[in-house]
Coordinates of C-alpha atoms in Angstrom, one line a residue:
Chain R
M247 CA 80.2 95.8 77.7
R248 CA 78.7 96.0 81.2
S249 CA 80.2 98.7 83.8
T250 CA 80.1 98.9 87.4
S251 CA 77.3 100.6 88.8
P252 CA 78.1 103.6 90.6
S253 CA 76.4 102.8 93.7
R254 CA 78.8 99.8 93.9
R255 CA 81.7 101.8 93.4
F256 CA 80.4 104.3 96.3
A257 CA 80.3 100.9 98.5
L258 CA 83.6 99.9 97.5
Q259 CA 85.1 103.3 98.5
G260 CA 83.2 103.4 101.4
L261 CA 84.5 100.2 102.6
G262 CA 87.9 101.1 102.0
A263 CA 87.8 104.2 103.8
L264 CA 86.1 102.2 106.5
A265 CA 89.1 100.2 106.4
L266 CA 91.3 102.9 106.4
A267 CA 90.0 104.4 109.6
P268 CA 92.0 104.0 112.5
S269 CA 91.4 101.4 115.4
S270 CA 93.2 102.0 118.2
V271 CA 90.9 99.9 120.5
W272 CA 92.5 96.4 119.1
P273 CA 95.8 95.0 119.4
A274 CA 97.6 93.9 116.4
V275 CA 96.7 90.3 115.5
G276 CA 100.4 89.5 114.6
G277 CA 101.8 86.7 116.1
L278 CA 98.8 84.8 117.0
P279 CA 98.2 81.3 116.1
S280 CA 96.0 80.5 112.7
A281 CA 92.6 81.2 113.3
T282 CA 89.7 78.7 113.5
H283 CA 87.6 78.9 110.5
D284 CA 84.9 81.2 112.3
A285 CA 86.9 83.6 113.8
W286 CA 85.9 86.9 114.0
S287 CA 87.8 90.0 113.6
P288 CA 86.9 93.9 114.7
E289 CA 87.1 94.8 110.7
W290 CA 84.7 91.8 109.5
Q291 CA 82.4 93.0 112.1
Q292 CA 82.1 96.5 110.4
L293 CA 82.3 95.1 107.2
S294 CA 79.7 92.3 107.2
E295 CA 77.1 94.8 108.8
R296 CA 78.1 97.3 105.7
L297 CA 77.8 94.2 103.4
F298 CA 75.0 92.0 104.5
P299 CA 73.0 94.3 106.7
G300 CA 70.6 92.5 109.1
R301 CA 71.8 89.1 107.6
Q302 CA 72.7 86.1 109.5
L303 CA 76.0 84.5 108.3
V304 CA 76.3 81.0 108.8
A305 CA 80.1 80.3 109.5
G306 CA 81.6 76.7 108.5
Q307 CA 82.8 74.3 105.8
G308 CA 79.7 72.7 105.2
T309 CA 78.7 75.0 102.2
V310 CA 81.4 76.9 101.2
Q311 CA 85.1 76.0 102.2
L312 CA 88.1 78.6 101.8
I313 CA 91.8 77.1 101.5
A314 CA 94.7 79.8 101.8
P315 CA 98.2 79.2 103.1
L316 CA 99.0 80.7 106.8
R317 CA 101.9 81.8 105.3
A318 CA 102.6 82.4 101.4
A319 CA 105.8 83.0 99.3
Y320 CA 104.6 86.5 99.1
G321 CA 102.2 88.9 100.4
A322 CA 101.5 90.3 97.0
S323 CA 100.5 87.3 95.6
V324 CA 98.6 84.7 98.2
P325 CA 96.7 82.1 96.4
V326 CA 93.1 80.9 97.6
K327 CA 90.8 78.6 96.6
V328 CA 86.8 78.5 97.0
V329 CA 85.2 75.0 97.2
S330 CA 81.6 75.1 97.0
K331 CA 79.8 72.2 98.3
L332 CA 76.8 72.3 96.2
P333 CA 76.1 71.9 92.6
Q334 CA 74.9 74.5 90.6
R335 CA 71.3 73.5 90.1
P336 CA 68.3 75.9 89.1
E337 CA 66.6 74.9 92.4
L338 CA 69.5 75.6 94.8
H339 CA 73.0 77.3 93.3
V340 CA 75.3 79.6 94.7
R341 CA 74.1 83.3 93.5
K342 CA 77.1 85.1 94.4
L343 CA 80.3 84.6 95.8
Y344 CA 82.2 87.5 97.7
L345 CA 86.4 87.5 98.9
V346 CA 87.2 89.9 101.7
V347 CA 90.8 90.5 102.8
D348 CA 89.9 92.2 106.4
K349 CA 92.8 94.3 107.0
N350 CA 93.6 95.4 103.3
P351 CA 93.0 99.1 102.5
S352 CA 90.2 97.9 100.2
P353 CA 88.8 94.8 101.8
L354 CA 86.5 93.5 99.3
A355 CA 88.5 92.3 96.7
A356 CA 86.0 90.7 94.7
V357 CA 82.2 89.7 94.1
L358 CA 81.3 87.1 91.7
D359 CA 78.1 87.1 90.4
L360 CA 77.4 83.5 89.2
S361 CA 75.2 81.8 86.6
T362 CA 74.4 77.7 86.8
E363 CA 76.4 77.9 83.9
V364 CA 79.4 77.2 86.1
G365 CA 78.1 74.1 86.8
Q366 CA 80.5 74.1 90.2
A367 CA 81.2 77.0 92.1
D368 CA 85.0 76.5 92.6
F369 CA 87.2 79.4 92.0
E370 CA 90.9 80.0 92.4
T371 CA 92.9 83.3 92.3
R372 CA 95.6 85.1 94.0
L373 CA 94.9 87.9 96.3
R374 CA 97.1 90.8 98.1
V375 CA 97.2 90.6 101.6
D376 CA 98.5 93.8 103.0
E377 CA 99.1 92.6 106.9
Y378 CA 98.4 89.7 108.9
S379 CA 94.7 89.2 108.1
H380 CA 91.6 87.0 108.0
V381 CA 90.7 86.4 104.0
R382 CA 87.1 85.1 104.0
V383 CA 84.5 84.1 101.5
V384 CA 80.8 84.4 101.7
S385 CA 78.7 82.6 99.6
E386 CA 75.1 83.7 99.0
L387 CA 72.9 81.0 97.5
S388 CA 69.9 81.5 95.4
N389 CA 67.2 81.0 98.4
G390 CA 69.1 84.0 100.1
E391 CA 71.3 82.2 102.5
L392 CA 74.7 83.2 103.2
H393 CA 77.5 80.8 104.2
T394 CA 80.9 82.2 105.3
D395 CA 84.2 80.5 105.7
A396 CA 87.9 82.3 106.7
R397 CA 91.5 81.5 107.0
Y398 CA 93.9 83.8 109.0
V399 CA 96.7 84.5 107.0
K400 CA 100.1 85.9 108.1
T401 CA 102.1 87.9 105.7
S402 CA 102.6 91.6 104.8
G403 CA 103.4 94.1 102.1
G404 CA 101.2 92.6 99.4
C405 CA 99.6 96.0 98.7
T406 CA 102.9 98.1 98.5
A407 CA 105.3 95.5 97.4
P408 CA 107.2 96.8 94.1
P409 CA 105.5 95.7 90.8
N410 CA 106.6 93.9 88.3
R411 CA 107.2 96.4 85.1
D412 CA 108.5 93.8 82.8
A413 CA 105.5 93.4 80.8
L414 CA 103.8 96.9 80.4
H415 CA 103.3 96.9 76.7
L416 CA 101.3 93.8 76.9
I417 CA 98.8 95.4 79.4
G418 CA 95.6 94.0 78.8
R419 CA 96.3 90.8 77.0
T420 CA 93.7 88.4 77.8
Q421 CA 94.1 84.7 77.6
V422 CA 91.4 81.8 78.1
K423 CA 92.4 78.3 78.4
V424 CA 90.7 75.0 79.6
A425 CA 92.7 73.9 82.1
G426 CA 92.2 70.1 82.2
E427 CA 90.5 68.2 80.0
L428 CA 87.3 69.3 78.2
R429 CA 84.1 67.5 79.3
M430 CA 80.9 67.8 77.4
N431 CA 77.9 68.9 79.9
E432 CA 80.3 68.7 82.7
P433 CA 81.9 71.3 84.9
T434 CA 85.3 71.7 83.1
A435 CA 88.2 73.7 84.7
A436 CA 89.4 77.1 82.6
D437 CA 91.4 80.1 83.3
V438 CA 91.2 83.9 82.4
T439 CA 94.4 85.8 82.5
V440 CA 94.8 89.3 82.1
V441 CA 98.2 91.2 81.8
H442 CA 97.9 94.0 83.6
P443 CA 100.0 95.5 86.9
N444 CA 96.8 96.0 88.9
D445 CA 98.5 98.8 90.7
T446 CA 97.1 99.6 94.0
G447 CA 98.2 103.1 94.3
F448 CA 100.0 102.2 97.2
E449 CA 103.2 101.4 95.4
L450 CA 106.4 103.3 95.3
N451 CA 108.2 104.3 92.3
Q452 CA 111.8 103.3 93.5
V453 CA 113.1 105.2 91.1
T454 CA 110.6 108.7 91.4
V455 CA 109.7 107.9 94.8
M456 CA 106.5 109.1 94.1
Y457 CA 103.4 106.6 94.2
I458 CA 102.1 104.9 91.5
P459 CA 98.6 105.9 90.9
P460 CA 95.8 103.1 91.1
H461 CA 95.2 101.1 87.9
F462 CA 93.5 97.9 88.2
V463 CA 91.3 95.5 86.5
R464 CA 87.6 96.2 87.7
S465 CA 85.3 93.5 86.0
I466 CA 85.9 90.5 84.2
N467 CA 82.8 88.7 82.2
V468 CA 82.7 85.3 81.2
S469 CA 80.5 84.0 78.9
F470 CA 79.9 80.6 77.1
A471 CA 78.3 80.4 73.6
Q472 CA 77.0 83.9 74.3
R473 CA 75.4 82.7 77.6
K474 CA 76.8 84.2 80.7
V475 CA 79.0 82.2 82.9
F476 CA 79.9 84.8 85.5
D477 CA 80.7 88.4 86.2
A478 CA 83.6 89.5 88.4
E479 CA 83.7 92.8 89.8
L480 CA 87.1 93.2 91.0
D481 CA 89.4 95.3 93.3
F482 CA 93.2 95.5 93.4
S483 CA 93.5 93.6 96.2
V484 CA 93.7 90.6 93.2
S485 CA 97.1 90.6 92.3
E486 CA 98.8 92.0 89.8
N487 CA 98.1 89.7 86.1
P488 CA 94.6 88.8 87.5
T489 CA 93.5 85.2 87.0
L490 CA 90.8 83.4 88.0
R491 CA 90.6 79.7 87.5
F492 CA 86.7 78.7 87.2
N493 CA 84.1 75.8 85.8
F494 CA 81.9 76.0 82.7
V495 CA 79.5 73.4 81.5
P496 CA 79.7 73.1 77.4
H497 CA 77.0 72.0 76.0
G498 CA 78.5 71.8 72.5
R499 CA 80.4 73.9 70.2
G500 CA 80.9 77.7 71.3
E501 CA 83.0 80.7 71.9
L502 CA 84.2 81.2 75.8
R503 CA 84.7 84.5 75.6
A504 CA 86.0 87.2 78.5
E505 CA 85.6 90.7 78.9
V506 CA 87.7 92.8 80.8
T507 CA 87.5 96.3 81.9
D508 CA 90.0 98.3 84.1
S509 CA 89.9 101.7 86.2
K510 CA 90.6 103.6 82.9
D511 CA 87.9 102.2 81.3
A512 CA 90.1 100.3 79.1
H513 CA 88.4 97.0 77.5
F514 CA 89.9 94.0 76.8
V515 CA 88.9 90.4 75.2
G516 CA 89.9 87.0 75.2
T517 CA 88.4 84.5 73.5
L518 CA 88.7 80.4 73.2
A519 CA 87.0 78.2 70.8
I520 CA 85.4 74.9 72.4
G521 CA 84.2 72.0 70.2
Chain U
M444 CA 147.6 109.6 111.7
T445 CA 144.7 112.4 111.7
K446 CA 141.7 112.0 113.9
W447 CA 139.5 111.5 111.0
R448 CA 141.7 108.4 109.9
A449 CA 141.6 106.8 113.2
L450 CA 138.1 107.2 113.4
A451 CA 137.4 105.5 109.8
L452 CA 139.9 102.5 110.8
L453 CA 137.7 102.3 114.2
L454 CA 134.4 102.3 112.1
G455 CA 135.7 99.7 109.8
L456 CA 136.9 97.6 112.8
C457 CA 133.4 98.0 114.3
T458 CA 132.2 96.9 110.8
S459 CA 134.1 93.6 110.5
A460 CA 133.2 92.9 114.0
L461 CA 129.9 93.3 113.3
A462 CA 130.3 91.5 110.3
A463 CA 132.2 88.4 112.0
M464 CA 129.1 88.4 114.6
A465 CA 126.4 87.9 111.4
G466 CA 125.1 84.5 111.1
V467 CA 123.0 81.9 112.7
P468 CA 123.8 82.4 116.5
A469 CA 126.2 79.3 118.1
P470 CA 123.5 77.7 120.4
Y471 CA 121.7 76.3 117.0
A472 CA 125.0 74.4 116.1
P473 CA 124.8 76.2 112.5
T474 CA 126.9 74.3 109.9
V475 CA 128.6 77.6 108.3
T476 CA 128.6 77.4 104.5
L477 CA 131.0 80.0 102.6
P478 CA 130.4 81.0 98.8
T479 CA 132.9 79.2 96.4
G480 CA 133.6 81.3 93.0
T481 CA 133.5 84.9 94.4
P482 CA 133.3 87.5 93.1
Q483 CA 131.8 86.5 89.9
R484 CA 129.6 83.9 91.7
F485 CA 128.5 83.3 95.0
E486 CA 128.2 79.5 95.0
F487 CA 126.9 77.5 98.0
D488 CA 127.3 73.7 98.2
L489 CA 124.6 71.9 100.2
T490 CA 125.7 68.4 99.2
T491 CA 127.5 67.6 102.5
A492 CA 124.8 69.2 104.7
L493 CA 122.0 66.7 102.9
R494 CA 124.4 63.6 103.1
R495 CA 124.8 64.2 107.0
A496 CA 120.7 64.9 107.1
R497 CA 120.3 61.6 105.4
R498 CA 122.7 59.9 108.0
E499 CA 121.3 61.5 110.9
H500 CA 117.6 61.5 109.5
K501 CA 117.4 65.0 110.0
R502 CA 115.7 68.0 108.0
L503 CA 117.5 71.3 107.0
Y504 CA 117.1 74.1 108.3
V505 CA 118.8 76.6 105.1
Y506 CA 119.5 79.6 106.2
L507 CA 120.5 82.7 103.8
G508 CA 122.1 85.6 105.5
A509 CA 124.1 88.6 104.4
D510 CA 126.8 90.5 106.3
D511 CA 125.2 93.8 105.5
C512 CA 121.7 93.2 106.0
A513 CA 119.7 94.8 108.6
Y514 CA 116.7 92.4 108.2
C515 CA 119.2 89.4 109.2
R516 CA 120.7 90.7 112.2
K517 CA 116.9 91.2 113.3
Y518 CA 116.2 87.7 112.7
E519 CA 119.8 86.4 114.2
A520 CA 119.1 88.8 117.3
F521 CA 115.8 87.4 118.0
L522 CA 117.3 83.6 117.7
Q523 CA 120.2 84.7 119.9
R524 CA 117.4 86.1 122.5
N525 CA 115.6 83.1 122.6
A526 CA 118.1 80.5 121.9
M527 CA 117.3 78.8 125.2
E528 CA 113.4 77.9 124.3
L529 CA 114.0 77.3 120.3
A530 CA 117.4 75.7 120.2
P531 CA 116.4 72.0 121.3
H532 CA 113.4 72.5 119.5
F533 CA 116.0 73.0 116.3
A534 CA 118.4 70.4 117.2
K535 CA 115.2 67.7 117.6
D536 CA 114.5 67.8 114.0
Y537 CA 116.7 69.9 112.3
L538 CA 120.6 70.4 111.1
V539 CA 120.7 74.2 110.6
V540 CA 123.0 75.4 107.6
D541 CA 123.9 78.8 107.6
L542 CA 124.8 80.4 104.3
R543 CA 126.9 83.4 104.3
S544 CA 125.8 86.1 101.2
S545 CA 126.1 89.7 101.0
L546 CA 123.3 92.2 100.1
S547 CA 125.1 92.8 96.5
V548 CA 124.8 89.1 95.6
Q549 CA 121.6 89.2 93.6
A550 CA 119.6 86.2 92.0
D551 CA 121.9 86.3 88.9
R552 CA 125.3 85.8 91.0
L553 CA 123.6 83.5 93.6
Y554 CA 124.2 79.7 92.8
I555 CA 123.1 76.8 94.7
R556 CA 124.6 73.4 94.2
V557 CA 123.3 70.1 95.0
G558 CA 125.6 67.2 94.0
E559 CA 126.6 67.5 90.8
K560 CA 124.5 70.3 89.6
A561 CA 124.6 74.2 90.8
L562 CA 121.9 76.6 89.4
P563 CA 121.3 79.9 89.9
Y564 CA 118.8 81.0 92.5
A565 CA 115.9 81.3 90.3
D566 CA 116.5 77.9 88.5
F567 CA 117.2 76.2 91.5
Q568 CA 113.8 77.7 93.0
R569 CA 112.1 76.4 90.1
S570 CA 113.7 73.0 90.0
I571 CA 112.3 72.4 93.6
G572 CA 108.8 74.2 92.7
D573 CA 109.5 76.9 95.4
E574 CA 107.5 80.1 94.5
R575 CA 109.9 82.3 95.8
A576 CA 112.0 82.1 92.2
R577 CA 110.8 86.0 91.5
L578 CA 112.7 87.6 94.0
L579 CA 115.7 86.9 96.0
V580 CA 114.8 88.6 99.5
Y581 CA 117.3 88.4 102.7
P582 CA 117.2 86.7 104.7
S583 CA 115.4 83.4 103.4
V584 CA 114.8 79.9 105.0
W585 CA 114.3 76.7 103.2
L586 CA 113.2 73.7 105.1
L587 CA 114.3 70.9 103.0
D588 CA 114.3 67.2 103.3
A589 CA 117.3 64.7 103.1
N590 CA 116.6 64.8 99.3
A591 CA 116.4 68.8 99.0
K592 CA 112.8 68.2 98.5
P593 CA 110.9 71.2 100.2
L594 CA 108.8 70.7 103.4
M595 CA 106.5 73.3 103.0
Q596 CA 106.2 76.8 100.7
M597 CA 108.4 79.3 103.1
P598 CA 107.5 83.0 102.9
A599 CA 109.8 85.4 101.8
G600 CA 111.9 86.9 104.5
T601 CA 111.6 86.2 108.3
G602 CA 109.5 88.6 109.5
T603 CA 106.5 86.2 109.7
F604 CA 108.3 84.2 112.4
E605 CA 110.2 86.2 114.3
T606 CA 108.0 85.5 117.5
V607 CA 108.7 82.2 119.4
P608 CA 105.3 80.5 118.7
E609 CA 105.6 81.3 115.1
Q610 CA 109.0 80.2 115.1
L611 CA 107.9 76.8 116.2
E612 CA 104.7 77.1 113.8
I613 CA 107.6 76.8 111.3
L614 CA 109.2 73.9 112.5
R615 CA 106.3 72.1 112.7
L616 CA 105.8 72.9 109.4
E617 CA 102.3 74.1 110.1
Q618 CA 100.5 75.2 107.1

């Protein structure tokens, strides 16, 4: 089982602190119309310099596209979809995907480290969005290029919404399933879902009036037939019961396996026999 | 009558007056819909409004408010303040339906009827593919076509469209 490196944890903490720093210079964005895909924000200016120092980011939807609603039903569960415009080939492929919510207390929601075994680097998940904010994806290609796309999402309270406490006894139950038709040697959609409150640390227990300590899924590593498909490092900006829809290329019989670690170092495993 | 009793009576009258003022302001020509089946259940019937929407080739702007809900008053006050600017945009495409509820009425007691079928809140939401099935929030708004099909996924509450440009975004179904 792989664990989060101390340096990455440090980086995440640093980014969280950065986002929490007071920003009195900029007016609230609330009320502005939907931003264009390459919209800038002061938070992103700082975040991008920390995450990708000295590197150029190409904005646009030619290589990667982020699909998210302008308004979602609930801020604690905003559906986002990443669509990659190039197939995963050894000569050029998506190496990493970064999901960022500019104004969240911890803006770096997920970092996905991909292999060519995903076939097609499309992902879907649900994120917490705490206030009116840009949601972004950065796609890092194997040649080092960085491409980015963003959507402006109008919602609030995503990190402080009362959590769903209906299934505490099921925490860690990890389900892997094929999402559509199983196609050999072609990208096939699959879902991994972990039953987990993904507590942010900003939610108030309505009975005790105490804050619920953070407790969230930190990583999901998915393999097929013992070959890495992707490793995801996650944060509490991912909604409760974290779900990732991804692709993998089944070359024959094998086990689709998801290994999960949470912030209390609990480990969970979900598997699905393919073929 | 003691002065405390008089004060209580006055407060009661004020509260009643405020409750009577609750709801979508008159410039929006709302069709006020009161619940039936109370107090066991609060059932709101959309059938007549949908029939009218079909006849007039309009959409429904269904507002669910509560008489004791501060956020409802906030949204209604916003509508009142901006009625001159907003009401014509509502009138162009929408029939406004004003469902009058109460904060004590939660998802298990709130029913929506369309034709022969009355469903509790969560089932109704699931039946129309609305993601807000999990939690009933006051106030709530649905944008429905004349067949009770949602025109777009609406957010819980009204906090993200309490400016004129944002309210217009909603009316234009911008997603």
